[in-house]
PDB file of C-alpha atoms in Angstrom:
ATOM      1  CA  UNK A   1       0.614   0.572   0.345  1.00  0.00           C
ATOM      2  CA  UNK A   2       2.058   3.889  -1.433  1.00  0.00           C
ATOM      3  CA  UNK A   3       1.853   6.688   0.854  1.00  0.00           C
ATOM      4  CA  UNK A   4       2.763   9.959  -0.242  1.00  0.00           C
ATOM      5  CA  UNK A   5       3.315  10.640   3.583  1.00  0.00           C
ATOM      6  CA  UNK A   6       3.307   8.345   7.168  1.00  0.00           C
ATOM      7  CA  UNK A   7       1.564  10.009   9.797  1.00  0.00           C
ATOM      8  CA  UNK A   8       3.485   8.850  14.180  1.00  0.00           C
ATOM      9  CA  UNK A   9       6.702   8.461  15.720  1.00  0.00           C
ATOM     10  CA  UNK A  10       9.885   6.346  14.111  1.00  0.00           C
ATOM     11  CA  UNK A  11      10.211   4.479  16.859  1.00  0.00           C
ATOM     12  CA  UNK A  12      12.962   2.124  15.687  1.00  0.00           C
ATOM     13  CA  UNK A  13      14.942   1.989  12.111  1.00  0.00           C
ATOM     14  CA  UNK A  14      16.585  -0.578  10.802  1.00  0.00           C
ATOM     15  CA  UNK A  15      18.759  -1.057   6.651  1.00  0.00           C
ATOM     16  CA  UNK A  16      17.638  -4.254   5.660  1.00  0.00           C
ATOM     17  CA  UNK A  17      19.491  -6.662   3.288  1.00  0.00           C
ATOM     18  CA  UNK A  18      16.103  -6.856   1.780  1.00  0.00           C
ATOM     19  CA  UNK A  19      14.117  -4.350   1.970  1.00  0.00           C
ATOM     20  CA  UNK A  20      15.327  -1.378   2.500  1.00  0.00           C
ATOM     21  CA  UNK A  21      15.246   1.123   5.151  1.00  0.00           C
ATOM     22  CA  UNK A  22      12.873  -0.319   7.288  1.00  0.00           C
ATOM     23  CA  UNK A  23      10.835   1.997   9.921  1.00  0.00           C
ATOM     24  CA  UNK A  24       8.386   0.806  12.939  1.00  0.00           C
ATOM     25  CA  UNK A  25       6.322   3.799  13.790  1.00  0.00           C
ATOM     26  CA  UNK A  26       3.454   4.149  16.275  1.00  0.00           C
ATOM     27  CA  UNK A  27       0.306   6.468  15.746  1.00  0.00           C
ATOM     28  CA  UNK A  28      -2.240   6.845  17.861  1.00  0.00           C
ATOM     29  CA  UNK A  29      -0.978   4.016  19.998  1.00  0.00           C
ATOM     30  CA  UNK A  30      -0.626   0.878  17.415  1.00  0.00           C
ATOM     31  CA  UNK A  31       2.242   0.809  15.170  1.00  0.00           C
ATOM     32  CA  UNK A  32       3.239  -0.016  11.410  1.00  0.00           C
ATOM     33  CA  UNK A  33       6.072  -0.949   9.071  1.00  0.00           C
ATOM     34  CA  UNK A  34       6.861   1.269   6.531  1.00  0.00           C
ATOM     35  CA  UNK A  35       9.806  -0.892   3.664  1.00  0.00           C
ATOM     36  CA  UNK A  36      10.362   1.028   0.912  1.00  0.00           C
ATOM     37  CA  UNK A  37       8.508   3.564   1.132  1.00  0.00           C
ATOM     38  CA  UNK A  38       4.912   0.562   1.055  1.00  0.00           C
ATOM     39  CA  UNK A  39       3.091   0.291   4.123  1.00  0.00           C
ATOM     40  CA  UNK A  40       3.859  -2.722   4.836  1.00  0.00           C
ATOM     41  CA  UNK A  41       1.095  -3.960   7.748  1.00  0.00           C
ATOM     42  CA  UNK A  42      -1.830  -1.967   9.856  1.00  0.00           C
ATOM     43  CA  UNK A  43      -5.288  -0.935   9.235  1.00  0.00           C
ATOM     44  CA  UNK A  44      -4.790   0.065   6.148  1.00  0.00           C
ATOM     45  CA  UNK A  45      -2.980  -3.174   4.855  1.00  0.00           C
ATOM     46  CA  UNK A  46      -5.575  -5.169   7.305  1.00  0.00           C
ATOM     47  CA  UNK A  47      -8.971  -3.449   5.284  1.00  0.00           C
ATOM     48  CA  UNK A  48      -6.649  -4.598   2.594  1.00  0.00           C
ATOM     49  CA  UNK A  49      -6.831  -8.257   2.775  1.00  0.00           C
ATOM     50  CA  UNK A  50     -10.775  -8.412   4.094  1.00  0.00           C
ATOM     51  CA  UNK A  51     -12.277  -8.359   0.613  1.00  0.00           C
ATOM     52  CA  UNK A  52      -9.966 -10.980  -1.196  1.00  0.00           C
ATOM     53  CA  UNK A  53     -10.095 -13.590   2.710  1.00  0.00           C
ATOM     54  CA  UNK A  54     -14.182 -13.444   2.486  1.00  0.00           C
ATOM     55  CA  UNK A  55     -14.455 -14.849  -1.553  1.00  0.00           C
ATOM     56  CA  UNK A  56     -11.030 -17.696  -0.439  1.00  0.00           C
ATOM     57  CA  UNK A  57     -13.969 -18.617   2.856  1.00  0.00           C
ATOM     58  CA  UNK A  58     -17.267 -18.306   0.561  1.00  0.00           C
ATOM     59  CA  UNK A  59     -15.511 -20.983  -1.724  1.00  0.00           C
ATOM     60  CA  UNK A  60     -13.329 -22.627  -0.018  1.00  0.00           C
ATOM     61  CA  UNK A  61     -14.949 -22.556   4.123  1.00  0.00           C
ATOM     62  CA  UNK A  62     -13.012 -25.798   6.063  1.00  0.00           C
ATOM     63  CA  UNK A  63      -9.228 -24.765   5.195  1.00  0.00           C
ATOM     64  CA  UNK A  64      -6.934 -27.079   7.162  1.00  0.00           C
ATOM     65  CA  UNK A  65      -3.886 -26.217   5.442  1.00  0.00           C
ATOM     66  CA  UNK A  66      -2.082 -22.106   5.012  1.00  0.00           C
ATOM     67  CA  UNK A  67       1.076 -21.663   3.116  1.00  0.00           C
ATOM     68  CA  UNK A  68       1.769 -18.463   3.589  1.00  0.00           C
ATOM     69  CA  UNK A  69       5.251 -16.099   1.172  1.00  0.00           C
ATOM     70  CA  UNK A  70       6.631 -13.502   2.652  1.00  0.00           C
ATOM     71  CA  UNK A  71       5.407 -12.812   6.344  1.00  0.00           C
ATOM     72  CA  UNK A  72       5.729  -9.522   6.683  1.00  0.00           C
ATOM     73  CA  UNK A  73       4.163  -7.685   9.643  1.00  0.00           C
ATOM     74  CA  UNK A  74       2.660 -10.389   9.985  1.00  0.00           C
ATOM     75  CA  UNK A  75      -0.461  -8.401   9.974  1.00  0.00           C
ATOM     76  CA  UNK A  76      -2.632 -11.248   8.046  1.00  0.00           C
ATOM     77  CA  UNK A  77      -2.679 -13.958  10.757  1.00  0.00           C
ATOM     78  CA  UNK A  78      -5.177 -12.665  12.719  1.00  0.00           C
ATOM     79  CA  UNK A  79      -7.924 -12.676   9.561  1.00  0.00           C
ATOM     80  CA  UNK A  80      -6.874 -15.828   8.940  1.00  0.00           C
ATOM     81  CA  UNK A  81      -7.320 -17.588  12.131  1.00  0.00           C
ATOM     82  CA  UNK A  82     -10.361 -15.768  12.846  1.00  0.00           C
ATOM     83  CA  UNK A  83     -11.905 -16.681   9.683  1.00  0.00           C
ATOM     84  CA  UNK A  84      -9.810 -20.398   9.923  1.00  0.00           C
ATOM     85  CA  UNK A  85      -9.545 -21.752  13.283  1.00  0.00           C
ATOM     86  CA  UNK A  86      -8.160 -24.845  12.710  1.00  0.00           C
ATOM     87  CA  UNK A  87      -5.716 -24.124   9.188  1.00  0.00           C
ATOM     88  CA  UNK A  88      -2.650 -24.524  10.329  1.00  0.00           C
ATOM     89  CA  UNK A  89      -0.137 -21.760   8.922  1.00  0.00           C
ATOM     90  CA  UNK A  90       2.858 -21.864   7.446  1.00  0.00           C
ATOM     91  CA  UNK A  91       4.957 -18.579   6.846  1.00  0.00           C
ATOM     92  CA  UNK A  92       7.719 -18.115   4.727  1.00  0.00           C
ATOM     93  CA  UNK A  93       9.916 -14.892   5.115  1.00  0.00           C
ATOM     94  CA  UNK A  94      13.132 -13.750   4.235  1.00  0.00           C
ATOM     95  CA  UNK A  95      14.315 -11.054   6.262  1.00  0.00           C
ATOM     96  CA  UNK A  96      14.994 -12.265   9.424  1.00  0.00           C
ATOM     97  CA  UNK A  97      13.911  -8.349  10.385  1.00  0.00           C
ATOM     98  CA  UNK A  98      10.140  -8.310   9.563  1.00  0.00           C
ATOM     99  CA  UNK A  99      10.277 -11.444  11.577  1.00  0.00           C
ATOM    100  CA  UNK A 100      11.409 -10.343  14.453  1.00  0.00           C
ATOM    101  CA  UNK A 101       8.735  -7.067  14.742  1.00  0.00           C
ATOM    102  CA  UNK A 102       6.457  -9.612  13.744  1.00  0.00           C
ATOM    103  CA  UNK A 103       6.891 -11.348  17.098  1.00  0.00           C
ATOM    104  CA  UNK A 104       7.732  -8.238  19.268  1.00  0.00           C
ATOM    105  CA  UNK A 105       5.009  -5.724  17.853  1.00  0.00           C
ATOM    106  CA  UNK A 106       2.789  -7.399  16.233  1.00  0.00           C
ATOM    107  CA  UNK A 107       1.235 -10.501  18.480  1.00  0.00           C
ATOM    108  CA  UNK A 108       2.809 -13.227  16.231  1.00  0.00           C
ATOM    109  CA  UNK A 109       3.922 -15.480  19.297  1.00  0.00           C
ATOM    110  CA  UNK A 110      -0.047 -16.054  20.434  1.00  0.00           C
ATOM    111  CA  UNK A 111      -0.768 -18.045  17.591  1.00  0.00           C
ATOM    112  CA  UNK A 112      -0.022 -21.715  18.538  1.00  0.00           C
ATOM    113  CA  UNK A 113      -0.549 -22.581  14.750  1.00  0.00           C
ATOM    114  CA  UNK A 114       1.336 -20.349  12.764  1.00  0.00           C
ATOM    115  CA  UNK A 115       5.124 -21.956  12.254  1.00  0.00           C
ATOM    116  CA  UNK A 116       7.080 -18.924  10.821  1.00  0.00           C
ATOM    117  CA  UNK A 117      10.602 -20.180   9.336  1.00  0.00           C
ATOM    118  CA  UNK A 118      13.060 -17.421   7.844  1.00  0.00           C
ATOM    119  CA  UNK A 119      13.303 -18.937   4.774  1.00  0.00           C
ATOM    120  CA  UNK A 120      13.374 -17.869   0.784  1.00  0.00           C
ATOM    121  CA  UNK A 121       9.758 -18.107  -0.456  1.00  0.00           C
ATOM    122  CA  UNK A 122      11.371 -19.523  -4.354  1.00  0.00           C
ATOM    123  CA  UNK A 123      13.831 -21.755  -2.412  1.00  0.00           C
ATOM    124  CA  UNK A 124      11.473 -22.969  -0.246  1.00  0.00           C
ATOM    125  CA  UNK A 125       8.292 -23.518  -3.204  1.00  0.00           C
ATOM    126  CA  UNK A 126      10.497 -25.156  -5.020  1.00  0.00           C
ATOM    127  CA  UNK A 127      11.859 -27.906  -2.734  1.00  0.00           C
ATOM    128  CA  UNK A 128       8.215 -27.926  -1.038  1.00  0.00           C
ATOM    129  CA  UNK A 129       6.355 -32.111  -1.107  1.00  0.00           C
ATOM    130  CA  UNK A 130       3.658 -30.672   1.061  1.00  0.00           C
ATOM    131  CA  UNK A 131       0.158 -29.793  -0.329  1.00  0.00           C
ATOM    132  CA  UNK A 132      -1.858 -27.078   1.113  1.00  0.00           C
ATOM    133  CA  UNK A 133      -5.211 -26.288   0.777  1.00  0.00           C
ATOM    134  CA  UNK A 134      -4.208 -22.038   0.606  1.00  0.00           C
ATOM    135  CA  UNK A 135      -0.911 -20.498  -0.700  1.00  0.00           C
ATOM    136  CA  UNK A 136      -0.945 -16.844  -0.522  1.00  0.00           C
ATOM    137  CA  UNK A 137       1.735 -14.922  -2.231  1.00  0.00           C
ATOM    138  CA  UNK A 138       2.032 -11.737  -0.368  1.00  0.00           C
ATOM    139  CA  UNK A 139       6.445 -10.804  -1.392  1.00  0.00           C
ATOM    140  CA  UNK A 140       8.152  -7.588  -1.655  1.00  0.00           C
ATOM    141  CA  UNK A 141      10.941  -6.370  -0.887  1.00  0.00           C
ATOM    142  CA  UNK A 142      10.373  -3.202   0.765  1.00  0.00           C
ATOM    143  CA  UNK A 143       8.757  -2.067  -2.574  1.00  0.00           C
ATOM    144  CA  UNK A 144      10.227  -3.750  -5.346  1.00  0.00           C
ATOM    145  CA  UNK A 145       9.295  -7.628  -6.703  1.00  0.00           C
ATOM    146  CA  UNK A 146      11.002 -10.196  -7.522  1.00  0.00           C
ATOM    147  CA  UNK A 147      10.992 -11.151 -12.151  1.00  0.00           C
ATOM    148  CA  UNK A 148      10.914 -14.640  -9.878  1.00  0.00           C
ATOM    149  CA  UNK A 149       6.944 -13.789  -9.243  1.00  0.00           C
ATOM    150  CA  UNK A 150       6.543 -13.680 -12.770  1.00  0.00           C
ATOM    151  CA  UNK A 151       7.911 -16.747 -14.209  1.00  0.00           C
ATOM    152  CA  UNK A 152       5.873 -20.126 -15.288  1.00  0.00           C
ATOM    153  CA  UNK A 153       8.545 -21.705 -13.300  1.00  0.00           C
ATOM    154  CA  UNK A 154       7.691 -20.627 -10.012  1.00  0.00           C
ATOM    155  CA  UNK A 155       4.006 -20.721 -11.135  1.00  0.00           C
ATOM    156  CA  UNK A 156       3.555 -24.484 -11.798  1.00  0.00           C
ATOM    157  CA  UNK A 157       5.557 -25.128  -8.508  1.00  0.00           C
ATOM    158  CA  UNK A 158       2.056 -23.730  -6.939  1.00  0.00           C
ATOM    159  CA  UNK A 159       1.334 -25.753  -8.531  1.00  0.00           C
ATOM    160  CA  UNK A 160       2.701 -28.022  -7.200  1.00  0.00           C
ATOM    161  CA  UNK A 161       1.627 -27.595  -3.194  1.00  0.00           C
ATOM    162  CA  UNK A 162      -1.381 -26.718  -4.128  1.00  0.00           C
ATOM    163  CA  UNK A 163      -3.938 -29.249  -3.259  1.00  0.00           C
ATOM    164  CA  UNK A 164      -7.038 -29.820  -5.787  1.00  0.00           C
ATOM    165  CA  UNK A 165      -9.727 -28.707  -3.915  1.00  0.00           C
ATOM    166  CA  UNK A 166      -7.380 -25.648  -2.711  1.00  0.00           C
ATOM    167  CA  UNK A 167      -7.192 -22.445  -4.222  1.00  0.00           C
ATOM    168  CA  UNK A 168      -3.529 -19.075  -5.045  1.00  0.00           C
ATOM    169  CA  UNK A 169      -3.869 -16.158  -4.210  1.00  0.00           C
ATOM    170  CA  UNK A 170      -1.537 -13.366  -5.230  1.00  0.00           C
ATOM    171  CA  UNK A 171      -1.739  -9.767  -4.044  1.00  0.00           C
ATOM    172  CA  UNK A 172      -0.192  -7.728  -6.396  1.00  0.00           C
ATOM    173  CA  UNK A 173       0.459  -3.944  -6.043  1.00  0.00           C
ATOM    174  CA  UNK A 174      -1.517  -2.246  -9.831  1.00  0.00           C
ATOM    175  CA  UNK A 175      -0.880   1.169 -10.523  1.00  0.00           C
ATOM    176  CA  UNK A 176       2.044   2.777 -12.734  1.00  0.00           C
ATOM    177  CA  UNK A 177       4.841   0.376 -13.696  1.00  0.00           C
ATOM    178  CA  UNK A 178       3.131  -2.497 -10.990  1.00  0.00           C
ATOM    179  CA  UNK A 179       0.054  -2.881 -13.094  1.00  0.00           C
ATOM    180  CA  UNK A 180       2.150  -3.798 -16.188  1.00  0.00           C
ATOM    181  CA  UNK A 181       3.670  -6.030 -14.664  1.00  0.00           C
ATOM    182  CA  UNK A 182       0.533  -7.154 -13.100  1.00  0.00           C
ATOM    183  CA  UNK A 183      -0.904  -7.766 -16.614  1.00  0.00           C
ATOM    184  CA  UNK A 184       2.174 -10.613 -16.754  1.00  0.00           C
ATOM    185  CA  UNK A 185       1.063 -11.884 -14.005  1.00  0.00           C
ATOM    186  CA  UNK A 186      -2.085 -12.482 -15.485  1.00  0.00           C
ATOM    187  CA  UNK A 187      -1.448 -13.778 -18.701  1.00  0.00           C
ATOM    188  CA  UNK A 188       1.419 -16.109 -16.811  1.00  0.00           C
ATOM    189  CA  UNK A 189      -0.722 -17.626 -14.610  1.00  0.00           C
ATOM    190  CA  UNK A 190      -3.810 -17.323 -16.697  1.00  0.00           C
ATOM    191  CA  UNK A 191      -1.269 -20.764 -18.985  1.00  0.00           C
ATOM    192  CA  UNK A 192      -1.542 -22.572 -15.691  1.00  0.00           C
ATOM    193  CA  UNK A 193      -4.938 -22.929 -13.791  1.00  0.00           C
ATOM    194  CA  UNK A 194      -7.943 -22.981 -14.681  1.00  0.00           C
ATOM    195  CA  UNK A 195      -9.528 -20.068 -13.076  1.00  0.00           C
ATOM    196  CA  UNK A 196      -8.195 -16.922 -12.359  1.00  0.00           C
ATOM    197  CA  UNK A 197     -10.924 -13.810 -10.442  1.00  0.00           C
ATOM    198  CA  UNK A 198      -9.332 -10.968 -10.691  1.00  0.00           C
ATOM    199  CA  UNK A 199      -9.841  -9.021  -6.962  1.00  0.00           C
ATOM    200  CA  UNK A 200      -9.854  -5.182  -7.355  1.00  0.00           C
ATOM    201  CA  UNK A 201      -9.104  -3.708  -3.813  1.00  0.00           C
ATOM    202  CA  UNK A 202      -7.358   0.008  -3.097  1.00  0.00           C
ATOM    203  CA  UNK A 203      -4.267   0.287  -4.935  1.00  0.00           C
ATOM    204  CA  UNK A 204      -3.772  -3.444  -5.100  1.00  0.00           C
ATOM    205  CA  UNK A 205      -4.980  -6.222  -7.408  1.00  0.00           C
ATOM    206  CA  UNK A 206      -5.691 -10.123  -6.607  1.00  0.00           C
ATOM    207  CA  UNK A 207      -5.246 -13.341  -8.528  1.00  0.00           C
ATOM    208  CA  UNK A 208      -7.772 -16.524  -7.101  1.00  0.00           C
ATOM    209  CA  UNK A 209      -6.486 -19.393  -8.784  1.00  0.00           C
ATOM    210  CA  UNK A 210      -7.912 -22.861  -9.143  1.00  0.00           C
TER     211      UNK A 210
END
């Protein structure tokens, strides 16, 4: 979620080899993370996920296993555990700083059903043998997105780790230069999945594939 300004006080600042400058900001008693001039957590990001997750829930109420690629600050975790309380969640995050912030400031440790793993998502999926009911891709390093996300090979790797009745949900920015990249991703997923539903919400687009 892009913002032209950030309200609140910068509590901590980090330089990450993956996300660039990371700022932990406190505003009106709550925390949010800004990396690469993009809002990575907080109430706005939470609202961003409501619409696509509601769509998934309408299609599958009995999700028992979730693979989350890109934990960030963990804003999505309370949403997932509320919609699917019995689901076990494996959360992959390459940036150790993000995992520490999720634990210290965003309550990640409260969720015993969540297993955070510090790893490169692309390598993790490539070597993965398990399958999941729901795979969520939210792979941002600051304001950049790896070119690997758009490769047919990675999309096929994702397809292999989704159960036959499962779903893939990809979050992508949809403005300026990101819109062209998103259209490339849509074309790639269309070739690999029977159904690709597009869900627009604020400045993002979600691809729901099955």
